Short mmCIF file of C-alpha atoms and ligand atoms in Angstrom, two decimals:
data_model
loop_
_atom_site.label_atom_id
_atom_site.label_comp_id
_atom_site.label_asym_id
_atom_site.label_seq_id
_atom_site.Cartn_x
_atom_site.Cartn_y
_atom_site.Cartn_z
CA MET A 1 -61.18 88.82 198.98
CA ASN A 2 -59.16 85.41 199.24
CA ARG A 3 -58.46 82.33 196.61
CA ALA A 4 -61.65 80.72 198.98
CA ASP A 5 -64.12 83.66 198.28
CA GLY A 6 -62.78 82.90 194.79
CA LYS A 7 -63.85 79.54 194.70
CA ARG A 8 -67.28 80.05 196.22
CA ARG A 9 -67.57 82.76 193.94
CA ILE A 10 -67.24 80.55 191.07
CA ALA A 11 -69.29 76.96 192.75
CA TRP A 12 -72.64 80.11 193.26
CA ALA A 13 -71.78 80.52 189.21
CA GLU A 14 -71.84 77.20 188.30
CA GLU A 15 -74.72 76.33 191.14
CA HIS A 16 -76.77 79.57 188.58
CA MET A 17 -76.23 78.22 185.15
CA PRO A 18 -77.67 75.46 183.72
CA ILE A 19 -77.19 76.28 180.58
CA LEU A 20 -73.79 76.13 180.48
CA GLU A 21 -73.76 72.73 183.10
CA ARG A 22 -76.37 70.68 180.04
CA LEU A 23 -74.13 71.73 177.59
CA VAL A 24 -71.44 71.05 179.05
CA ALA A 25 -72.78 67.14 180.19
CA GLU A 26 -74.64 66.76 176.73
CA ARG A 27 -71.20 67.18 174.87
CA ALA A 28 -67.73 66.16 177.46
CA PRO A 29 -68.09 63.02 176.34
CA GLN A 30 -67.31 63.40 172.48
CA GLN A 31 -64.93 66.13 173.97
CA PRO A 32 -65.24 68.25 170.74
CA LEU A 33 -62.46 70.84 171.73
CA ALA A 34 -58.97 67.63 171.96
CA ASP A 35 -56.65 69.42 170.02
CA GLN A 36 -58.37 72.85 169.97
CA ARG A 37 -56.11 75.64 172.18
CA VAL A 38 -58.48 78.28 173.04
CA GLY A 39 -57.33 82.12 173.93
CA ILE A 40 -59.88 84.51 176.64
CA ALA A 41 -60.02 87.87 177.27
CA LEU A 42 -63.02 88.31 178.96
CA HIS A 43 -63.98 90.57 182.27
CA LEU A 44 -62.40 87.73 184.42
CA GLU A 45 -64.83 87.05 187.33
CA ALA A 46 -66.84 83.90 188.66
CA LYS A 47 -69.61 84.29 185.03
CA THR A 48 -66.23 84.14 183.14
CA ALA A 49 -64.44 81.21 184.95
CA ARG A 50 -67.55 79.19 184.82
CA LEU A 51 -67.51 79.37 181.00
CA ALA A 52 -63.54 78.82 180.80
CA LEU A 53 -63.97 75.38 182.80
CA ALA A 54 -66.37 74.29 180.52
CA LEU A 55 -64.28 74.91 177.43
CA LYS A 56 -61.00 73.14 178.60
CA ASP A 57 -64.27 70.05 179.82
CA LEU A 58 -65.38 70.24 176.48
CA GLY A 59 -61.34 68.85 175.79
CA ALA A 60 -59.47 72.63 175.20
CA GLU A 61 -55.93 73.70 177.07
CA VAL A 62 -57.79 76.97 178.01
CA ALA A 63 -55.41 80.40 178.90
CA ILE A 64 -57.54 83.51 179.41
CA ALA A 65 -57.02 87.21 180.79
CA GLY A 66 -58.77 90.16 181.14
CA SER A 67 -60.56 92.58 178.83
CA ASN A 68 -60.59 95.52 181.40
CA PRO A 69 -57.78 96.37 183.74
CA LEU A 70 -60.85 96.80 186.40
CA SER A 71 -62.91 94.20 185.88
CA THR A 72 -60.22 91.18 186.97
CA GLN A 73 -61.40 89.76 190.25
CA ASP A 74 -58.07 88.51 191.56
CA ALA A 75 -59.58 85.98 193.96
CA VAL A 76 -61.18 84.56 190.79
CA ALA A 77 -58.72 84.29 189.27
CA ALA A 78 -55.97 82.43 191.76
CA ALA A 79 -59.34 79.83 192.40
CA LEU A 80 -59.27 79.41 188.52
CA ALA A 81 -56.01 78.52 188.05
CA ASP A 82 -56.76 75.97 190.56
CA ARG A 83 -58.94 74.11 188.45
CA GLY A 84 -55.93 74.09 185.48
CA VAL A 85 -56.56 76.93 183.49
CA HIS A 86 -53.86 79.36 182.58
CA VAL A 87 -54.85 82.85 183.92
CA TYR A 88 -52.52 86.01 182.96
CA ALA A 89 -54.40 88.56 184.66
CA ARG A 90 -54.12 91.39 187.61
CA HIS A 91 -56.96 93.34 189.37
CA GLY A 92 -55.64 97.32 188.19
CA ALA A 93 -52.87 95.91 185.88
CA THR A 94 -51.05 99.11 184.34
CA ALA A 95 -51.60 99.32 180.47
CA GLU A 96 -48.05 97.68 179.96
CA GLU A 97 -48.70 94.74 182.56
CA TYR A 98 -52.45 94.13 180.36
CA PHE A 99 -51.81 93.80 176.68
CA THR A 100 -48.33 91.68 178.39
CA TYR A 101 -50.73 89.70 179.75
CA LEU A 102 -52.60 89.28 175.90
CA ASP A 103 -49.66 88.25 174.71
CA GLN A 104 -49.36 85.75 177.30
CA VAL A 105 -52.22 84.13 176.66
CA LEU A 106 -51.42 84.26 172.85
CA ALA A 107 -48.05 82.82 173.68
CA HIS A 108 -49.84 79.09 174.03
CA ARG A 109 -50.89 79.61 170.23
CA PRO A 110 -54.62 80.09 170.52
CA THR A 111 -56.51 78.49 167.77
CA LEU A 112 -59.47 79.19 169.31
CA VAL A 113 -60.49 82.81 170.40
CA VAL A 114 -63.28 84.54 172.73
CA ASP A 115 -62.70 87.94 172.59
CA ASP A 116 -64.51 91.24 174.54
CA GLY A 117 -63.03 94.13 172.78
CA GLY A 118 -60.83 92.38 169.68
CA ASP A 119 -58.02 94.37 172.01
CA LEU A 120 -57.26 90.56 171.08
CA LEU A 121 -57.81 89.95 168.02
CA THR A 122 -56.05 93.22 166.60
CA ARG A 123 -53.16 92.24 168.99
CA LEU A 124 -52.58 88.51 167.33
CA HIS A 125 -53.28 90.41 163.75
CA LEU A 126 -50.85 93.44 164.15
CA GLN A 127 -48.35 91.82 167.01
CA HIS A 128 -48.02 88.09 166.02
CA PRO A 129 -49.65 87.50 162.49
CA GLU A 130 -47.64 84.07 162.41
CA LEU A 131 -50.42 82.69 164.63
CA LEU A 132 -53.26 83.39 162.59
CA GLU A 133 -51.77 79.98 160.19
CA THR A 134 -53.38 77.45 162.90
CA LEU A 135 -55.88 80.26 164.30
CA ARG A 136 -59.76 78.30 163.00
CA GLY A 137 -61.08 81.80 163.82
CA GLY A 138 -62.21 83.55 167.11
CA ALA A 139 -65.81 85.18 168.92
CA GLU A 140 -66.49 88.60 170.25
CA GLU A 141 -68.53 89.24 172.51
CA THR A 142 -69.00 92.59 172.14
CA THR A 143 -71.01 95.75 169.92
CA THR A 144 -67.74 97.78 170.42
CA GLY A 145 -65.67 94.57 169.80
CA LEU A 146 -67.75 94.53 166.77
CA VAL A 147 -67.76 97.58 165.12
CA ARG A 148 -63.73 97.47 165.42
CA LEU A 149 -63.84 94.12 163.77
CA ARG A 150 -65.82 95.28 160.98
CA ALA A 151 -63.87 98.56 160.58
CA MET A 152 -60.79 96.08 160.10
CA HIS A 153 -62.55 93.45 157.86
CA ALA A 154 -63.53 96.90 155.53
CA ALA A 155 -59.79 97.92 155.47
CA GLY A 156 -59.06 94.80 154.12
CA ALA A 157 -56.49 93.52 158.01
CA LEU A 158 -59.23 91.07 158.73
CA LYS A 159 -57.41 87.64 158.30
CA ALA A 160 -59.52 85.55 160.20
CA PRO A 161 -63.00 83.97 160.21
CA VAL A 162 -65.10 85.92 163.62
CA ILE A 163 -68.55 84.88 164.97
CA ALA A 164 -70.63 87.73 166.60
CA VAL A 165 -71.62 86.55 169.09
CA ASN A 166 -73.14 90.27 170.53
CA ASP A 167 -75.30 90.51 167.50
CA ALA A 168 -77.10 86.27 168.36
CA ARG A 169 -80.76 87.11 169.98
CA MET A 170 -80.34 84.82 172.42
CA LYS A 171 -77.02 87.59 173.52
CA HIS A 172 -77.83 91.17 173.13
CA LEU A 173 -81.83 91.09 173.28
CA PHE A 174 -81.10 90.13 176.92
CA ASP A 175 -77.36 90.25 178.19
CA ASN A 176 -77.46 94.31 176.35
CA ARG A 177 -80.74 94.51 178.14
CA PHE A 178 -81.27 93.57 181.30
CA GLY A 179 -77.89 92.72 182.48
CA THR A 180 -76.08 96.13 181.95
CA GLY A 181 -79.86 97.23 183.36
CA GLN A 182 -79.72 95.53 186.73
CA SER A 183 -75.72 95.22 186.47
CA VAL A 184 -75.18 99.11 186.11
CA VAL A 185 -78.25 100.51 188.61
CA GLU A 186 -76.71 98.12 191.18
CA ALA A 187 -73.04 99.13 190.62
CA LEU A 188 -74.45 102.65 191.08
CA MET A 189 -75.70 102.20 194.14
CA HIS A 190 -72.96 99.74 195.77
CA ALA A 191 -70.55 102.62 194.70
CA THR A 192 -71.80 105.80 196.30
CA ASN A 193 -74.34 104.76 198.95
CA LEU A 194 -76.65 106.92 196.99
CA THR A 195 -80.07 107.33 196.58
CA ILE A 196 -81.11 107.20 192.38
CA CYS A 197 -84.84 107.52 193.72
CA GLY A 198 -85.51 111.56 193.49
CA ARG A 199 -82.98 111.42 190.87
CA PHE A 200 -82.95 113.72 187.31
CA ALA A 201 -80.61 111.32 185.52
CA LEU A 202 -79.71 111.20 182.22
CA VAL A 203 -78.57 108.21 179.58
CA VAL A 204 -76.91 108.87 177.23
CA GLY A 205 -76.88 106.30 174.33
CA PHE A 206 -80.40 104.29 174.27
CA GLY A 207 -79.85 101.37 171.75
CA HIS A 208 -80.10 98.17 173.41
CA CYS A 209 -78.14 98.72 176.57
CA GLY A 210 -79.51 102.14 177.18
CA ARG A 211 -82.59 101.18 177.23
CA GLY A 212 -82.27 98.55 180.17
CA VAL A 213 -80.20 100.93 181.94
CA ALA A 214 -83.00 103.87 181.60
CA GLN A 215 -86.15 100.84 182.13
CA ARG A 216 -84.58 100.26 185.76
CA LEU A 217 -83.75 103.77 186.96
CA ARG A 218 -86.75 104.25 185.97
CA GLY A 219 -87.73 101.37 188.33
CA MET A 220 -85.75 102.43 191.61
CA GLY A 221 -87.25 105.83 191.14
CA ALA A 222 -85.16 108.48 189.39
CA ARG A 223 -86.98 111.20 186.85
CA VAL A 224 -84.76 109.70 183.78
CA GLY A 225 -83.62 111.74 180.17
CA VAL A 226 -82.13 110.17 177.32
CA VAL A 227 -80.04 111.56 174.26
CA ASP A 228 -79.33 109.08 170.88
CA ILE A 229 -77.62 110.87 168.04
CA ASP A 230 -80.05 108.59 166.50
CA PRO A 231 -83.72 110.21 165.44
CA VAL A 232 -85.91 107.20 165.51
CA LYS A 233 -84.45 105.33 168.98
CA LEU A 234 -85.16 109.75 170.33
CA ASN A 235 -88.56 108.98 169.02
CA GLU A 236 -89.23 105.61 170.87
CA ALA A 237 -87.89 107.36 174.54
CA TRP A 238 -89.88 109.60 173.69
CA LEU A 239 -93.31 107.44 173.36
CA ASP A 240 -91.47 104.98 176.24
CA GLY A 241 -91.92 108.10 178.45
CA TYR A 242 -88.75 109.38 179.14
CA GLU A 243 -87.32 113.35 179.07
CA VAL A 244 -84.91 113.43 175.48
CA GLY A 245 -83.16 116.12 174.30
CA THR A 246 -79.56 117.22 173.74
CA MET A 247 -76.51 117.19 175.92
CA ASP A 248 -76.94 121.30 176.30
CA ASP A 249 -80.71 120.58 177.12
CA LEU A 250 -80.50 117.62 180.04
CA VAL A 251 -77.32 117.94 181.24
CA PRO A 252 -77.86 120.90 183.00
CA ARG A 253 -80.13 118.90 184.61
CA ALA A 254 -79.06 115.70 186.04
CA ASP A 255 -77.77 114.52 188.74
CA LEU A 256 -76.57 111.64 187.40
CA ILE A 257 -75.32 110.55 183.55
CA VAL A 258 -74.56 107.73 182.40
CA THR A 259 -73.24 107.04 179.20
CA VAL A 260 -73.24 103.94 177.55
CA THR A 261 -72.54 104.84 173.61
CA GLY A 262 -69.78 103.30 172.10
CA ALA A 263 -68.55 106.82 171.08
CA LEU A 264 -65.91 108.94 171.83
CA ARG A 265 -66.34 111.82 174.53
CA VAL A 266 -69.82 111.87 174.79
CA VAL A 267 -69.34 114.06 177.79
CA ARG A 268 -66.63 116.62 177.30
CA HIS A 269 -65.30 120.47 178.76
CA GLU A 270 -68.30 122.02 177.40
CA HIS A 271 -70.40 119.47 179.40
CA MET A 272 -69.00 119.97 182.53
CA LEU A 273 -68.65 124.06 182.89
CA ARG A 274 -72.69 123.20 182.97
CA MET A 275 -72.81 120.67 185.65
CA ARG A 276 -74.40 120.59 188.62
CA ASP A 277 -72.91 120.90 192.44
CA GLY A 278 -72.50 117.01 192.77
CA VAL A 279 -73.41 115.32 189.88
CA LEU A 280 -72.16 111.85 189.29
CA LEU A 281 -70.44 110.81 186.14
CA ALA A 282 -70.61 106.78 185.16
CA ASN A 283 -69.42 105.02 182.10
CA ALA A 284 -71.37 101.83 180.93
CA GLY A 285 -69.69 101.53 177.48
CA HIS A 286 -66.75 99.65 176.79
CA PHE A 287 -63.57 102.14 176.90
CA ASP A 288 -62.87 104.83 179.26
CA VAL A 289 -63.44 107.18 176.73
CA GLU A 290 -66.88 107.96 176.70
CA ILE A 291 -66.82 110.99 179.48
CA ASP A 292 -63.43 112.76 178.48
CA LYS A 293 -61.12 112.24 181.28
CA VAL A 294 -58.47 114.83 180.10
CA ALA A 295 -61.23 117.98 179.87
CA LEU A 296 -61.99 116.40 183.87
CA ALA A 297 -58.58 116.80 185.25
CA GLU A 298 -58.42 120.26 182.87
CA LEU A 299 -61.36 121.43 184.78
CA GLY A 300 -60.57 119.72 188.31
CA GLY A 301 -57.24 120.42 188.97
CA GLU A 302 -55.74 117.03 191.32
CA PRO A 303 -58.34 114.22 192.04
CA GLU A 304 -59.33 113.07 195.53
CA THR A 305 -60.59 109.73 196.36
CA ALA A 306 -63.53 110.81 197.68
CA ARG A 307 -64.76 106.90 197.98
CA GLU A 308 -63.60 103.34 196.77
CA ASP A 309 -64.54 103.80 193.69
CA VAL A 310 -65.57 107.32 193.18
CA THR A 311 -63.50 110.15 192.24
CA ARG A 312 -64.42 114.13 193.33
CA TYR A 313 -63.18 116.88 191.21
CA ARG A 314 -63.06 120.50 192.35
CA LEU A 315 -64.01 122.91 190.08
CA ALA A 316 -63.25 126.27 190.30
CA ASP A 317 -66.15 127.67 191.28
CA GLY A 318 -66.52 125.06 194.07
CA ARG A 319 -68.68 123.00 191.92
CA ARG A 320 -67.90 118.98 192.72
CA LEU A 321 -67.93 116.57 189.48
CA TYR A 322 -68.33 113.28 191.06
CA LEU A 323 -66.41 110.40 188.56
CA LEU A 324 -67.18 106.29 189.06
CA ALA A 325 -64.65 104.03 188.23
CA GLU A 326 -62.31 105.86 186.06
CA GLY A 327 -65.04 106.42 183.75
CA ARG A 328 -64.44 102.55 183.10
CA LEU A 329 -67.47 100.90 182.30
CA VAL A 330 -68.90 100.93 185.64
CA ASN A 331 -71.33 97.98 186.49
CA LEU A 332 -67.89 95.98 185.55
CA ALA A 333 -65.06 97.93 187.31
CA ALA A 334 -66.89 99.01 190.16
CA GLY A 335 -69.46 95.74 190.19
CA ASP A 336 -69.98 92.12 189.70
CA GLY A 337 -71.36 92.35 186.24
CA HIS A 338 -74.80 90.74 185.05
CA PRO A 339 -76.61 88.80 186.51
CA VAL A 340 -75.45 84.62 186.70
CA GLU A 341 -78.69 83.69 184.49
CA ILE A 342 -77.59 86.65 182.06
CA MET A 343 -74.31 85.62 181.37
CA ASP A 344 -75.12 82.07 181.70
CA LEU A 345 -77.52 82.52 178.07
CA SER A 346 -74.49 84.87 176.98
CA PHE A 347 -71.49 82.17 177.20
CA ALA A 348 -73.64 79.45 175.95
CA VAL A 349 -73.51 81.57 172.80
CA GLN A 350 -69.87 81.99 173.17
CA ALA A 351 -69.47 78.48 173.93
CA LEU A 352 -71.44 77.34 170.53
CA SER A 353 -69.76 79.44 168.95
CA VAL A 354 -66.50 78.16 169.73
CA LEU A 355 -67.77 74.63 169.31
CA HIS A 356 -68.84 75.99 165.79
CA LEU A 357 -65.68 77.21 164.28
CA ALA A 358 -63.93 73.55 166.08
CA GLN A 359 -66.35 72.46 163.98
CA HIS A 360 -66.05 74.40 160.42
CA ARG A 361 -63.65 75.92 158.63
CA LEU A 362 -64.77 79.45 157.75
CA LEU A 363 -63.87 82.19 155.16
CA PRO A 364 -61.84 85.43 157.18
CA GLY A 365 -64.33 88.01 157.98
CA VAL A 366 -67.43 88.86 160.47
CA HIS A 367 -69.95 86.26 160.78
CA GLU A 368 -73.60 86.36 161.64
CA TYR A 369 -74.32 83.96 164.53
CA PRO A 370 -75.88 81.10 163.03
CA ALA A 371 -79.62 80.93 163.32
CA ALA A 372 -79.71 77.41 164.56
CA LEU A 373 -77.26 78.09 167.42
CA ASP A 374 -79.57 81.03 168.92
CA GLN A 375 -82.83 78.50 168.43
CA GLU A 376 -80.55 76.00 170.78
CA VAL A 377 -79.49 78.56 173.45
CA ALA A 378 -83.32 79.25 173.36
CA ARG A 379 -84.08 75.68 173.97
CA LEU A 380 -81.65 74.53 176.09
CA SER A 381 -82.62 77.29 178.38
CA LEU A 382 -86.07 76.32 178.77
CA GLU A 383 -85.59 73.26 179.08
CA ALA A 384 -83.13 74.04 181.62
CA ARG A 385 -86.44 75.65 184.06
CA GLY A 386 -88.71 73.53 182.78
CA VAL A 387 -91.00 75.80 180.36
CA GLY A 388 -92.68 73.91 177.83
CA LEU A 389 -93.37 75.58 174.53
CA GLU A 390 -96.07 75.75 172.01
CA VAL A 391 -95.95 73.88 169.10
CA GLU A 392 -98.35 74.90 165.89
CA THR A 393 -100.62 73.16 165.11
CA GLU A 394 -101.01 71.90 161.32
CA GLU A 395 -104.08 74.02 160.60
CA GLN A 396 -101.92 77.29 162.00
CA VAL A 397 -99.41 76.52 159.46
CA ARG A 398 -101.83 75.85 156.79
CA TYR A 399 -103.58 78.99 157.28
CA ARG A 400 -100.13 80.93 157.48
CA ALA A 401 -99.06 79.90 154.40
CA THR A 402 -102.51 80.58 152.34
CA TRP A 403 -102.70 84.03 150.02
CA GLN A 404 -105.71 82.97 147.71
CA GLU A 405 -108.27 83.59 150.45
CA GLY A 406 -109.58 86.33 151.79
CA THR A 407 -109.74 87.36 155.30
CA LYS A 408 -112.77 84.71 157.03
N1 NAD B 501 -71.28 97.60 180.30
C1 NAD B 501 -71.77 96.70 179.64
O1 NAD B 501 -71.87 95.28 181.31
C2 NAD B 501 -72.07 96.31 178.89
C3 NAD B 501 -72.46 95.25 177.54
C4 NAD B 501 -72.86 95.40 176.47
C5 NAD B 501 -71.92 96.03 176.24
N2 NAD B 501 -71.67 97.25 175.91
C6 NAD B 501 -71.27 98.49 175.25
O2 NAD B 501 -72.04 99.57 175.72
C7 NAD B 501 -71.53 100.29 174.34
C8 NAD B 501 -73.12 100.32 173.61
O3 NAD B 501 -73.36 98.64 174.02
P1 NAD B 501 -74.93 99.25 172.41
O4 NAD B 501 -75.49 97.57 172.52
O5 NAD B 501 -76.06 99.11 173.77
O6 NAD B 501 -74.82 99.84 171.27
P2 NAD B 501 -75.75 99.85 170.21
O7 NAD B 501 -75.31 100.21 169.31
O8 NAD B 501 -77.65 99.56 170.54
O9 NAD B 501 -76.77 101.14 171.39
C9 NAD B 501 -75.51 102.24 170.98
C10 NAD B 501 -76.07 103.79 170.69
O10 NAD B 501 -75.65 104.81 171.98
C11 NAD B 501 -75.81 105.96 170.32
N3 NAD B 501 -75.05 106.66 169.85
C12 NAD B 501 -73.84 106.66 169.39
N4 NAD B 501 -73.14 107.73 169.30
C13 NAD B 501 -73.36 108.22 169.90
C14 NAD B 501 -73.43 109.87 170.38
N5 NAD B 501 -72.41 110.55 170.34
N6 NAD B 501 -73.87 110.46 171.42
C15 NAD B 501 -75.14 110.16 172.12
N7 NAD B 501 -75.71 108.51 171.64
C16 NAD B 501 -74.63 108.09 170.51
C17 NAD B 501 -76.83 105.00 169.07
O11 NAD B 501 -77.42 105.49 168.50
C18 NAD B 501 -77.55 103.97 169.96
O12 NAD B 501 -78.81 103.76 169.52
C19 NAD B 501 -70.56 99.41 173.38
O13 NAD B 501 -69.79 100.01 173.80
C20 NAD B 501 -71.05 97.66 173.97
O14 NAD B 501 -69.92 97.49 173.53
C21 NAD B 501 -71.23 97.58 177.49
#
């Protein structure tokens, strides 16, 4: 891919993100982000470029880095830089480069931060605390980032307000479930060129994302098993028709394992010893810590490149275990990420968070996503699709408020 491809990808995203388009059209004339500097760390691909351009159109100076070394698309990054956004990212950045890029974003002294996973905000607190003086706040995109920021708050270390974008209903109900569901399956197919149907696929973690992944894998013809540590979730998976159990029960039967928990070392040495020959291992959780790569290397020796995004480990007894996308979130490292319309919803939620932070002084801590903004994204989404919304009659409102009379 070259710059021109990057430009076309951004144009494609722009053509299919009507909510952001409306939002910008409604608000750009007032330039609500004039005088604001927005620092972003997000998966740097076309939909993210659209968000960065929307914030710029609303008046902000925007600097952006990736939120994962493998999810940056260089062509998109180059095309975005051509449109006046400060871009610091490269696909395949080393860990050192990755943090240097975050520092370069912070060198713009952001007044507002958009983060995905919490790296930019924690870096700001730990390495550049002087920026807290002018920081109005941040908006966090994902489950894992919020877990980190809440831990930071509990330890008394969070010194800025952060809006929990992930927890917006218009974000996690659609992005985590339908976005992750479709894009993980798409990336699995693209990376391996193998069938989904006929496989026994094990989904570890039946949260918002895992539910979507399990649903789409089943839709493609896989038999699906589910593991979770939450007994309620496992009951839900059972009644949804999945096979349920522990890692010990289900790992030996799996042809494909997808982790999506946000937890550490979910697939470990003892599980690898019992895996089938040819099993595909993929992670969709935020960090590359869910599949124990150290254990894989210990058991499998020198890794071999099987395909572009597939690493082969050969065990002493000849079994082959295949790790996709180095255990990084597979749908972004070996795919294009969520579908465009889904990111239109998520990034409309993000854009409204940024506007809210620019307009309100909030106290340090993790703040719930304002319900009124959720409603606004939902309204814009329906309007963009030309869908009307039923309105309660006066009689229905009165009936709902009545408690004295019994059922008629
Ligand atoms: N790949 C993507 O595009 C994408 C999109 C959104 C979120 N995420 C990331 O995916 C992860 C999950 O997000 P979510 O919104 O589904 O979170 P969630 O909290 O809704 O679900 C996580 C599930 O994993 C379970 N779990 C936790 N530890 C476990 C363990 N040791 N073994 C088995 N199950 C365990 C929990 O009980 C829960 O049901 C996070 O890291 C999040 O940041 C990825």
